[in-house]
Amino acid sequence: MKEHVKGKAGNEAGDERPEQSIDGGPQPKKKYPKRGKRYSRAQKDEILNYSSKNSIAEASAKFDVSETTIYDWIRTDKRRNTDGNIGDFSGVDDDPTTIRDNKILAMWRQHPGYGPSQIRHAGRYEFQGLSRLQVLRRACPDPEKDRAFLESLKGRRDRYKKPDQLPTMGVARQLLDKGFTDFGLDVVDPKGTLRTWLSSRYTPEAIRQGLAIFATQRAKGRLRSETAHRYLVKVIQNCQDEIDLRQQEDLLREYAELEKRGMLRELEREYELLKAQCDGSGPTNDLAFQLSEKAVFGGMILQRSFWKAKLKRLLLKSKDRIDSVIRHIRRLFEAHWNDRFQLINHLIAWSSGLTA
């Protein structure tokens, strides 16, 4: 068994420490790295301040520190900087964005144990320095305003809610009760639910017509099954559709007449402007030619009829102009041939006295 005896360690770092065995045989030598000089925070600040006022090379020569070490200190201080300064070393980077990012990163490094509640109030790099709570308040609307808005909507809906039943429900229900009793349909609607629904949706006129049609069919021996009431419901619905259609037809006629009067007023104004512009100085200012063009190119039947009537009134006073107007219409190649033909036909009939 061999025993190892350690040699005496040197005073300086890096000295070799030979090991010898009992028999004096050679042993492998171990080398330890030299330990560098340590600098306090105050010494680093002094060196950095001197390098910022003079140069890094001068600071390295004066304080016997390598330039690489000074550059490492500058980078480290820039990463840890929370206010944009390194002692008095403020000229390294004055970019506001860099200063902001450094502050956020420094706060994050100083408080690695922050939980969700603390992080919500801390500035975030991805939010340009804003906290999560600030971002949420800016992005999300005020819940109180939303609640007030929804309540106002609900109030308007309640105020303008459509009625669930017609004002003629009472009369319609009396008709249905009489009909159901006469036809023996009470057994299929003992609680009156179907009659209530029908009377609330359909007018007495539709119900009266439906009951009359149902009675005539039942008198012929039909509609005797348990589902006969379905036929009655369908007949009432169809009668109501016919009544609504007649009312809609009357309203359409009324609105169409109103629209017609409005369009005629617009056409009359256009005709007065055309008369003022046409002074007869040339073909483009000839009133008969302009009226014939509008009669040919009119898009609506009402427009064509209006311009045709104005043209007729003008040409009946001067029939010698009819041939020239016909030639002008014949040269309107942009218009469809049938439109030109029909207008020429009217002009010839007017000149011949075939139409009033």
mmCIF file of C-alpha atoms in Angstrom, residues 37-197:
data_model
loop_
_atom_site.group_PDB
_atom_site.id
_atom_site.type_symbol
_atom_site.label_atom_id
_atom_site.label_comp_id
_atom_site.label_asym_id
_atom_site.label_seq_id
_atom_site.Cartn_x
_atom_site.Cartn_y
_atom_site.Cartn_z
ATOM 1 C CA LYS A 37 -7.984 40.874 -8.304
ATOM 2 C CA ARG A 38 -11.371 41.754 -6.809
ATOM 3 C CA TYR A 39 -12.842 45.277 -7.097
ATOM 4 C CA SER A 40 -15.494 46.807 -4.901
ATOM 5 C CA ARG A 41 -18.519 48.672 -6.218
ATOM 6 C CA ALA A 42 -16.935 52.014 -5.323
ATOM 7 C CA GLN A 43 -13.739 51.139 -7.203
ATOM 8 C CA LYS A 44 -15.729 50.114 -10.287
ATOM 9 C CA ASP A 45 -17.680 53.376 -10.215
ATOM 10 C CA GLU A 46 -14.495 55.391 -9.949
ATOM 11 C CA ILE A 47 -12.926 53.573 -12.901
ATOM 12 C CA LEU A 48 -16.070 53.876 -14.995
ATOM 13 C CA ASN A 49 -16.458 57.583 -14.243
ATOM 14 C CA TYR A 50 -12.830 58.195 -15.185
ATOM 15 C CA SER A 51 -13.221 56.241 -18.423
ATOM 16 C CA SER A 52 -16.360 58.213 -19.343
ATOM 17 C CA LYS A 53 -14.581 61.546 -18.794
ATOM 18 C CA ASN A 54 -11.334 60.549 -20.513
ATOM 19 C CA SER A 55 -11.117 57.223 -22.338
ATOM 20 C CA ILE A 56 -11.147 53.521 -21.591
ATOM 21 C CA ALA A 57 -7.499 53.190 -22.573
ATOM 22 C CA GLU A 58 -6.417 55.904 -20.101
ATOM 23 C CA ALA A 59 -8.522 54.339 -17.349
ATOM 24 C CA SER A 60 -6.951 50.952 -18.063
ATOM 25 C CA ALA A 61 -3.435 52.380 -17.833
ATOM 26 C CA LYS A 62 -4.089 54.434 -14.688
ATOM 27 C CA PHE A 63 -5.869 51.786 -12.620
ATOM 28 C CA ASP A 64 -4.010 48.764 -14.050
ATOM 29 C CA VAL A 65 -7.227 47.160 -15.303
ATOM 30 C CA SER A 66 -7.599 45.538 -18.698
ATOM 31 C CA GLU A 67 -9.811 47.253 -21.260
ATOM 32 C CA THR A 68 -11.814 44.032 -21.652
ATOM 33 C CA THR A 69 -12.731 44.129 -17.971
ATOM 34 C CA ILE A 70 -13.888 47.759 -18.248
ATOM 35 C CA TYR A 71 -16.038 46.891 -21.292
ATOM 36 C CA ASP A 72 -17.565 43.988 -19.330
ATOM 37 C CA TRP A 73 -18.412 46.342 -16.464
ATOM 38 C CA ILE A 74 -20.079 48.798 -18.846
ATOM 39 C CA ARG A 75 -22.235 46.054 -20.387
ATOM 40 C CA THR A 76 -23.176 44.683 -16.979
ATOM 41 C CA ASP A 77 -24.145 48.115 -15.674
ATOM 42 C CA LYS A 78 -26.226 48.792 -18.771
ATOM 43 C CA ARG A 79 -28.170 45.590 -18.152
ATOM 44 C CA ARG A 80 -28.679 46.351 -14.456
ATOM 45 C CA ASN A 81 -29.325 50.057 -14.892
ATOM 46 C CA THR A 82 -32.723 51.211 -13.544
ATOM 47 C CA ASP A 83 -32.473 54.996 -14.013
ATOM 48 C CA GLY A 84 -30.384 55.370 -17.154
ATOM 49 C CA ASN A 85 -27.158 56.286 -15.229
ATOM 50 C CA ILE A 86 -24.102 54.310 -14.133
ATOM 51 C CA GLY A 87 -22.908 56.523 -11.360
ATOM 52 C CA ASP A 88 -22.104 59.600 -13.463
ATOM 53 C CA PHE A 89 -21.698 57.388 -16.537
ATOM 54 C CA SER A 90 -24.774 58.703 -18.393
ATOM 55 C CA GLY A 91 -23.306 59.086 -21.872
ATOM 56 C CA VAL A 92 -23.267 55.395 -22.726
ATOM 57 C CA ASP A 93 -26.812 55.254 -24.080
ATOM 58 C CA ASP A 94 -29.430 58.010 -23.775
ATOM 59 C CA ASP A 95 -32.071 56.331 -25.967
ATOM 60 C CA PRO A 96 -35.440 56.600 -24.130
ATOM 61 C CA THR A 97 -36.522 53.196 -25.418
ATOM 62 C CA THR A 98 -33.350 51.568 -24.094
ATOM 63 C CA ILE A 99 -33.754 53.313 -20.738
ATOM 64 C CA ARG A 100 -37.351 52.130 -20.478
ATOM 65 C CA ASP A 101 -36.430 48.556 -21.390
ATOM 66 C CA ASN A 102 -33.587 48.585 -18.870
ATOM 67 C CA LYS A 103 -35.921 49.743 -16.127
ATOM 68 C CA ILE A 104 -38.420 46.993 -16.845
ATOM 69 C CA LEU A 105 -35.763 44.287 -17.083
ATOM 70 C CA ALA A 106 -34.089 45.493 -13.899
ATOM 71 C CA MET A 107 -37.383 45.399 -12.008
ATOM 72 C CA TRP A 108 -38.032 41.893 -13.265
ATOM 73 C CA ARG A 109 -34.520 40.734 -12.188
ATOM 74 C CA GLN A 110 -34.807 42.396 -8.792
ATOM 75 C CA HIS A 111 -38.153 40.729 -8.019
ATOM 76 C CA PRO A 112 -38.045 37.217 -9.477
ATOM 77 C CA GLY A 113 -40.583 35.988 -6.922
ATOM 78 C CA TYR A 114 -43.422 38.279 -8.005
ATOM 79 C CA GLY A 115 -46.771 36.502 -8.244
ATOM 80 C CA PRO A 116 -49.678 37.251 -10.585
ATOM 81 C CA SER A 117 -51.148 39.987 -8.358
ATOM 82 C CA GLN A 118 -47.825 41.870 -8.202
ATOM 83 C CA ILE A 119 -46.997 41.359 -11.881
ATOM 84 C CA ARG A 120 -50.375 42.796 -12.848
ATOM 85 C CA HIS A 121 -49.259 46.161 -11.416
ATOM 86 C CA ALA A 122 -45.658 46.018 -12.671
ATOM 87 C CA GLY A 123 -44.488 47.453 -15.988
ATOM 88 C CA ARG A 124 -44.234 44.932 -18.808
ATOM 89 C CA TYR A 125 -41.720 44.931 -21.641
ATOM 90 C CA GLU A 126 -44.259 43.666 -24.195
ATOM 91 C CA PHE A 127 -46.685 46.454 -23.220
ATOM 92 C CA GLN A 128 -44.169 49.317 -23.673
ATOM 93 C CA GLY A 129 -43.778 49.819 -19.933
ATOM 94 C CA LEU A 130 -47.452 49.580 -19.005
ATOM 95 C CA SER A 131 -48.712 47.128 -16.440
ATOM 96 C CA ARG A 132 -51.214 44.433 -17.211
ATOM 97 C CA LEU A 133 -53.850 46.226 -15.176
ATOM 98 C CA GLN A 134 -53.351 49.435 -17.160
ATOM 99 C CA VAL A 135 -53.617 47.568 -20.458
ATOM 100 C CA LEU A 136 -56.800 45.828 -19.325
ATOM 101 C CA ARG A 137 -58.389 49.089 -18.228
ATOM 102 C CA ARG A 138 -57.600 50.685 -21.585
ATOM 103 C CA ALA A 139 -58.763 47.711 -23.665
ATOM 104 C CA CYS A 140 -61.877 46.708 -21.718
ATOM 105 C CA PRO A 141 -64.888 49.015 -21.438
ATOM 106 C CA ASP A 142 -66.204 50.226 -18.142
ATOM 107 C CA PRO A 143 -68.562 47.547 -16.749
ATOM 108 C CA GLU A 144 -70.774 50.213 -15.203
ATOM 109 C CA LYS A 145 -71.272 51.887 -18.584
ATOM 110 C CA ASP A 146 -72.052 48.508 -20.167
ATOM 111 C CA ARG A 147 -74.581 47.739 -17.458
ATOM 112 C CA ALA A 148 -76.265 51.115 -17.896
ATOM 113 C CA PHE A 149 -76.380 50.649 -21.668
ATOM 114 C CA LEU A 150 -77.956 47.196 -21.378
ATOM 115 C CA GLU A 151 -80.526 48.476 -18.918
ATOM 116 C CA SER A 152 -81.462 51.305 -21.283
ATOM 117 C CA LEU A 153 -81.872 48.800 -24.126
ATOM 118 C CA LYS A 154 -84.092 46.626 -21.975
ATOM 119 C CA GLY A 155 -86.175 49.642 -21.001
ATOM 120 C CA ARG A 156 -86.689 50.664 -24.624
ATOM 121 C CA ARG A 157 -87.644 47.126 -25.543
ATOM 122 C CA ASP A 158 -90.208 46.973 -22.746
ATOM 123 C CA ARG A 159 -91.656 50.345 -23.717
ATOM 124 C CA TYR A 160 -92.007 49.514 -27.409
ATOM 125 C CA LYS A 161 -92.857 45.852 -27.048
ATOM 126 C CA LYS A 162 -95.342 44.662 -29.635
ATOM 127 C CA PRO A 163 -98.716 43.548 -28.259
ATOM 128 C CA ASP A 164 -99.199 39.807 -28.007
ATOM 129 C CA GLN A 165 -102.827 39.972 -29.055
ATOM 130 C CA LEU A 166 -105.091 41.883 -31.394
ATOM 131 C CA PRO A 167 -107.611 44.388 -30.023
ATOM 132 C CA THR A 168 -110.375 42.310 -31.642
ATOM 133 C CA MET A 169 -109.506 39.228 -29.622
ATOM 134 C CA GLY A 170 -112.762 39.266 -27.635
ATOM 135 C CA VAL A 171 -115.034 39.236 -30.694
ATOM 136 C CA ALA A 172 -112.884 36.613 -32.416
ATOM 137 C CA ARG A 173 -113.034 34.387 -29.345
ATOM 138 C CA GLN A 174 -116.842 34.548 -29.295
ATOM 139 C CA LEU A 175 -116.978 33.426 -32.931
ATOM 140 C CA LEU A 176 -114.600 30.558 -32.254
ATOM 141 C CA ASP A 177 -116.498 29.392 -29.178
ATOM 142 C CA LYS A 178 -119.730 29.325 -31.161
ATOM 143 C CA GLY A 179 -118.110 27.477 -34.061
ATOM 144 C CA PHE A 180 -116.352 24.901 -31.895
ATOM 145 C CA THR A 181 -119.602 24.224 -30.048
ATOM 146 C CA ASP A 182 -121.639 23.830 -33.233
ATOM 147 C CA PHE A 183 -119.088 21.532 -34.840
ATOM 148 C CA GLY A 184 -118.373 19.462 -31.741
ATOM 149 C CA LEU A 185 -114.701 20.447 -31.607
ATOM 150 C CA ASP A 186 -114.706 21.189 -27.864
ATOM 151 C CA VAL A 187 -113.239 17.760 -27.136
ATOM 152 C CA VAL A 188 -110.005 18.574 -29.004
ATOM 153 C CA ASP A 189 -109.624 21.922 -27.201
ATOM 154 C CA PRO A 190 -111.031 21.472 -23.683
ATOM 155 C CA LYS A 191 -108.934 24.275 -22.142
ATOM 156 C CA GLY A 192 -109.483 26.693 -25.019
ATOM 157 C CA THR A 193 -105.764 27.033 -25.740
ATOM 158 C CA LEU A 194 -106.209 26.718 -29.518
ATOM 159 C CA ARG A 195 -109.088 29.205 -29.581
ATOM 160 C CA THR A 196 -107.090 31.704 -27.513
ATOM 161 C CA TRP A 197 -104.165 31.463 -29.928
#
